[in-house]
């Protein structure tokens, strides 16, 4: 009897695993699975929805049947590198982090979130959980599996070491994070390392504060977007010295800064929807690069929401 040997590529195995909602083997390389350009949930009929679809940067479309897809609790997040997903798992409704590079799925303590209570670094290694509440709860290194609670447990009572009210950003290298706390006259920003230890903390007064605070690669400088009297720009604030640098930015008439982060390759990136005579139009999104020294911007990519889409999710800024 003649045996016929069939060779199946690792990329096909990985894709089949995604289609079936199971994880491919750890041997599958990231380049074989690809990088997500965007995720979309097609329009639903009643309470039933088709599976989430991942549109890859090479044009392929992959159905992700392992993620819960319904009108009420359809949550999806894509990391900045396009290779890590966060979603409600269909089988048990647990929020999981899905690493597309090796197929591993990391469960979190959360269930059935409809808005993001999970934040990932650009490379998907560090995870911060806020649980959708008013405080930052924990920091997990997904590479080692170690979790660092931002609560100090004493012998007689449990007290929060410091109240971090909001998560702001990761550093571009994904090894530090920026958290913030509201004060009467401004905001207190704190930089933590990958084990949740404080590196630097400083108050930014209200006149120097802004939106979309993001931590630079030096782990000390933060950028804040601002608008004032019809003008827009970025403030660079050095947390150790208190030095403030204001960088005016000339924006097109139909553009506003709706998200800001430092890119891993240097410089800033901001995301914007477009504005027409009727106001904000979420169907069109543009990403711009911004030179923090000159304020010059350049268009990086322009995306349009696909027709027949209930939910449209782009990767986080930063790549």
GROMACS .gro file of N, CA, C and O in nm, residues 65-124:
model
  240
   65UNK      N    1  -1.419   3.258   1.617
   65UNK     CA    2  -1.541   3.202   1.677
   65UNK      C    3  -1.530   3.179   1.826
   65UNK      O    4  -1.630   3.153   1.892
   66UNK      N    5  -1.409   3.189   1.882
   66UNK     CA    6  -1.393   3.169   2.026
   66UNK      C    7  -1.432   3.289   2.109
   66UNK      O    8  -1.441   3.281   2.231
   67UNK      N    9  -1.456   3.404   2.043
   67UNK     CA   10  -1.494   3.526   2.114
   67UNK      C   11  -1.645   3.540   2.118
   67UNK      O   12  -1.715   3.508   2.021
   68UNK      N   13  -1.696   3.587   2.231
   68UNK     CA   14  -1.840   3.607   2.242
   68UNK      C   15  -1.884   3.720   2.150
   68UNK      O   16  -1.823   3.828   2.147
   69UNK      N   17  -1.990   3.696   2.076
   69UNK     CA   18  -2.041   3.795   1.982
   69UNK      C   19  -2.191   3.810   2.001
   69UNK      O   20  -2.268   3.722   1.966
   70UNK      N   21  -2.231   3.918   2.063
   70UNK     CA   22  -2.373   3.950   2.073
   70UNK      C   23  -2.389   4.101   2.084
   70UNK      O   24  -2.292   4.175   2.101
   71UNK      N   25  -2.510   4.146   2.074
   71UNK     CA   26  -2.536   4.290   2.066
   71UNK      C   27  -2.502   4.362   2.196
   71UNK      O   28  -2.460   4.479   2.195
   72UNK      N   29  -2.518   4.297   2.310
   72UNK     CA   30  -2.503   4.364   2.439
   72UNK      C   31  -2.362   4.357   2.497
   72UNK      O   32  -2.316   4.453   2.558
   73UNK      N   33  -2.294   4.245   2.481
   73UNK     CA   34  -2.162   4.228   2.542
   73UNK      C   35  -2.058   4.189   2.439
   73UNK      O   36  -1.991   4.088   2.452
   74UNK      N   37  -2.047   4.267   2.335
   74UNK     CA   38  -1.950   4.241   2.230
   74UNK      C   39  -1.828   4.329   2.254
   74UNK      O   40  -1.824   4.445   2.212
   75UNK      N   41  -1.733   4.276   2.327
   75UNK     CA   42  -1.613   4.352   2.364
   75UNK      C   43  -1.492   4.294   2.292
   75UNK      O   44  -1.472   4.173   2.288
   76UNK      N   45  -1.411   4.382   2.234
   76UNK     CA   46  -1.288   4.340   2.168
   76UNK      C   47  -1.186   4.452   2.180
   76UNK      O   48  -1.219   4.570   2.170
   77UNK      N   49  -1.060   4.413   2.201
   77UNK     CA   50  -0.952   4.510   2.202
   77UNK      C   51  -0.834   4.451   2.129
   77UNK      O   52  -0.809   4.329   2.136
   78UNK      N   53  -0.761   4.532   2.053
   78UNK     CA   54  -0.644   4.488   1.977
   78UNK      C   55  -0.525   4.570   2.023
   78UNK      O   56  -0.531   4.693   2.026
   79UNK      N   57  -0.416   4.502   2.059
   79UNK     CA   58  -0.297   4.573   2.106
   79UNK      C   59  -0.234   4.652   1.992
   79UNK      O   60  -0.263   4.631   1.874
   80UNK      N   61  -0.144   4.745   2.027
   80UNK     CA   62  -0.084   4.832   1.927
   80UNK      C   63  -0.005   4.756   1.822
   80UNK      O   64   0.002   4.797   1.706
   81UNK      N   65   0.056   4.643   1.860
   81UNK     CA   66   0.131   4.566   1.761
   81UNK      C   67   0.043   4.477   1.675
   81UNK      O   68   0.090   4.410   1.583
   82UNK      N   69  -0.088   4.475   1.704
   82UNK     CA   70  -0.181   4.398   1.623
   82UNK      C   71  -0.173   4.248   1.642
   82UNK      O   72  -0.232   4.173   1.564
   83UNK      N   73  -0.106   4.202   1.747
   83UNK     CA   74  -0.085   4.059   1.765
   83UNK      C   75  -0.139   4.006   1.897
   83UNK      O   76  -0.111   3.893   1.935
   84UNK      N   77  -0.216   4.088   1.967
   84UNK     CA   78  -0.278   4.045   2.092
   84UNK      C   79  -0.420   4.097   2.097
   84UNK      O   80  -0.446   4.213   2.065
   85UNK      N   81  -0.512   4.009   2.138
   85UNK     CA   82  -0.653   4.045   2.147
   85UNK      C   83  -0.700   4.031   2.291
   85UNK      O   84  -0.650   3.947   2.366
   86UNK      N   85  -0.798   4.111   2.328
   86UNK     CA   86  -0.868   4.095   2.455
   86UNK      C   87  -1.016   4.087   2.422
   86UNK      O   88  -1.069   4.169   2.349
   87UNK      N   89  -1.083   3.983   2.475
   87UNK     CA   90  -1.225   3.968   2.446
   87UNK      C   91  -1.292   3.880   2.552
   87UNK      O   92  -1.225   3.816   2.633
   88UNK      N   93  -1.426   3.879   2.549
   88UNK     CA   94  -1.503   3.787   2.633
   88UNK      C   95  -1.507   3.651   2.565
   88UNK      O   96  -1.556   3.640   2.452
   89UNK      N   97  -1.455   3.549   2.632
   89UNK     CA   98  -1.453   3.416   2.572
   89UNK      C   99  -1.595   3.360   2.565
   89UNK      O  100  -1.671   3.367   2.661
   90UNK      N  101  -1.629   3.302   2.453
   90UNK     CA  102  -1.765   3.255   2.432
   90UNK      C  103  -1.801   3.141   2.525
   90UNK      O  104  -1.913   3.134   2.577
   91UNK      N  105  -1.708   3.052   2.555
   91UNK     CA  106  -1.739   2.931   2.631
   91UNK      C  107  -1.777   2.958   2.776
   91UNK      O  108  -1.866   2.892   2.831
   92UNK      N  109  -1.712   3.058   2.840
   92UNK     CA  110  -1.739   3.082   2.982
   92UNK      C  111  -1.752   3.230   3.016
   92UNK      O  112  -1.764   3.265   3.133
   93UNK      N  113  -1.748   3.317   2.914
   93UNK     CA  114  -1.764   3.461   2.930
   93UNK      C  115  -1.651   3.527   3.007
   93UNK      O  116  -1.659   3.643   3.045
   94UNK      N  117  -1.543   3.456   3.029
   94UNK     CA  118  -1.427   3.514   3.096
   94UNK      C  119  -1.352   3.605   2.998
   94UNK      O  120  -1.341   3.575   2.879
   95UNK      N  121  -1.301   3.716   3.050
   95UNK     CA  122  -1.218   3.804   2.968
   95UNK      C  123  -1.079   3.743   2.956
   95UNK      O  124  -1.017   3.709   3.057
   96UNK      N  125  -1.032   3.727   2.834
   96UNK     CA  126  -0.903   3.663   2.811
   96UNK      C  127  -0.816   3.750   2.722
   96UNK      O  128  -0.865   3.834   2.647
   97UNK      N  129  -0.685   3.729   2.733
   97UNK     CA  130  -0.588   3.791   2.643
   97UNK      C  131  -0.537   3.681   2.550
   97UNK      O  132  -0.483   3.581   2.595
   98UNK      N  133  -0.556   3.699   2.421
   98UNK     CA  134  -0.522   3.599   2.321
   98UNK      C  135  -0.396   3.646   2.247
   98UNK      O  136  -0.397   3.747   2.178
   99UNK      N  137  -0.288   3.572   2.264
   99UNK     CA  138  -0.160   3.602   2.198
   99UNK      C  139  -0.160   3.532   2.062
   99UNK      O  140  -0.151   3.409   2.054
  100UNK      N  141  -0.167   3.609   1.954
  100UNK     CA  142  -0.171   3.549   1.821
  100UNK      C  143  -0.035   3.496   1.778
  100UNK      O  144  -0.026   3.420   1.681
  101UNK      N  145   0.072   3.535   1.847
  101UNK     CA  146   0.205   3.489   1.811
  101UNK      C  147   0.226   3.342   1.844
  101UNK      O  148   0.286   3.268   1.768
  102UNK      N  149   0.175   3.298   1.959
  102UNK     CA  150   0.194   3.159   1.998
  102UNK      C  151   0.063   3.087   2.027
  102UNK      O  152   0.062   2.969   2.063
  103UNK      N  153  -0.049   3.157   2.014
  103UNK     CA  154  -0.179   3.095   2.034
  103UNK      C  155  -0.222   3.082   2.178
  103UNK      O  156  -0.331   3.035   2.206
  104UNK      N  157  -0.138   3.126   2.271
  104UNK     CA  158  -0.173   3.111   2.411
  104UNK      C  159  -0.284   3.207   2.452
  104UNK      O  160  -0.291   3.319   2.403
  105UNK      N  161  -0.368   3.161   2.542
  105UNK     CA  162  -0.478   3.242   2.592
  105UNK      C  163  -0.461   3.259   2.743
  105UNK      O  164  -0.454   3.161   2.817
  106UNK      N  165  -0.451   3.384   2.787
  106UNK     CA  166  -0.430   3.415   2.928
  106UNK      C  167  -0.562   3.462   2.989
  106UNK      O  168  -0.613   3.568   2.951
  107UNK      N  169  -0.620   3.387   3.082
  107UNK     CA  170  -0.744   3.432   3.146
  107UNK      C  171  -0.719   3.546   3.243
  107UNK      O  172  -0.612   3.554   3.304
  108UNK      N  173  -0.815   3.635   3.258
  108UNK     CA  174  -0.809   3.742   3.357
  108UNK      C  175  -0.916   3.715   3.462
  108UNK      O  176  -1.001   3.628   3.443
  109UNK      N  177  -0.917   3.790   3.573
  109UNK     CA  178  -1.022   3.770   3.674
  109UNK      C  179  -1.158   3.827   3.634
  109UNK      O  180  -1.254   3.814   3.709
  110UNK      N  181  -1.166   3.890   3.518
  110UNK     CA  182  -1.288   3.960   3.479
  110UNK      C  183  -1.381   3.871   3.397
  110UNK      O  184  -1.337   3.780   3.328
  111UNK      N  185  -1.509   3.904   3.403
  111UNK     CA  186  -1.610   3.835   3.323
  111UNK      C  187  -1.702   3.939   3.259
  111UNK      O  188  -1.736   4.040   3.321
  112UNK      N  189  -1.741   3.912   3.136
  112UNK     CA  190  -1.848   3.987   3.069
  112UNK      C  191  -1.832   4.138   3.078
  112UNK      O  192  -1.921   4.209   3.123
  113UNK      N  193  -1.718   4.190   3.035
  113UNK     CA  194  -1.704   4.335   3.032
  113UNK      C  195  -1.756   4.388   2.899
  113UNK      O  196  -1.742   4.324   2.795
  114UNK      N  197  -1.819   4.503   2.903
  114UNK     CA  198  -1.867   4.566   2.780
  114UNK      C  199  -1.782   4.686   2.743
  114UNK      O  200  -1.790   4.737   2.632
  115UNK      N  201  -1.702   4.734   2.838
  115UNK     CA  202  -1.605   4.839   2.812
  115UNK      C  203  -1.471   4.794   2.868
  115UNK      O  204  -1.464   4.709   2.956
  116UNK      N  205  -1.367   4.855   2.818
  116UNK     CA  206  -1.234   4.807   2.852
  116UNK      C  207  -1.200   4.827   2.999
  116UNK      O  208  -1.197   4.939   3.049
  117UNK      N  209  -1.175   4.716   3.070
  117UNK     CA  210  -1.119   4.721   3.203
  117UNK      C  211  -0.978   4.665   3.200
  117UNK      O  212  -0.914   4.648   3.303
  118UNK      N  213  -0.930   4.635   3.078
  118UNK     CA  214  -0.798   4.576   3.058
  118UNK      C  215  -0.718   4.666   2.964
  118UNK      O  216  -0.771   4.716   2.864
  119UNK      N  217  -0.590   4.686   2.997
  119UNK     CA  218  -0.502   4.766   2.913
  119UNK      C  219  -0.375   4.685   2.888
  119UNK      O  220  -0.319   4.627   2.981
  120UNK      N  221  -0.329   4.683   2.763
  120UNK     CA  222  -0.211   4.608   2.726
  120UNK      C  223  -0.101   4.701   2.677
  120UNK      O  224  -0.129   4.801   2.609
  121UNK      N  225   0.023   4.666   2.708
  121UNK     CA  226   0.135   4.738   2.650
  121UNK      C  227   0.140   4.708   2.499
  121UNK      O  228   0.076   4.615   2.451
  122UNK      N  229   0.215   4.789   2.425
  122UNK     CA  230   0.216   4.777   2.279
  122UNK      C  231   0.257   4.638   2.233
  122UNK      O  232   0.207   4.587   2.132
  123UNK      N  233   0.348   4.573   2.309
  123UNK     CA  234   0.392   4.440   2.272
  123UNK      C  235   0.311   4.330   2.339
  123UNK      O  236   0.340   4.212   2.324
  124UNK      N  237   0.208   4.369   2.415
  124UNK     CA  238   0.121   4.271   2.477
  124UNK      C  239   0.176   4.201   2.599
  124UNK      O  240   0.114   4.109   2.651
   0.00000   0.00000   0.00000
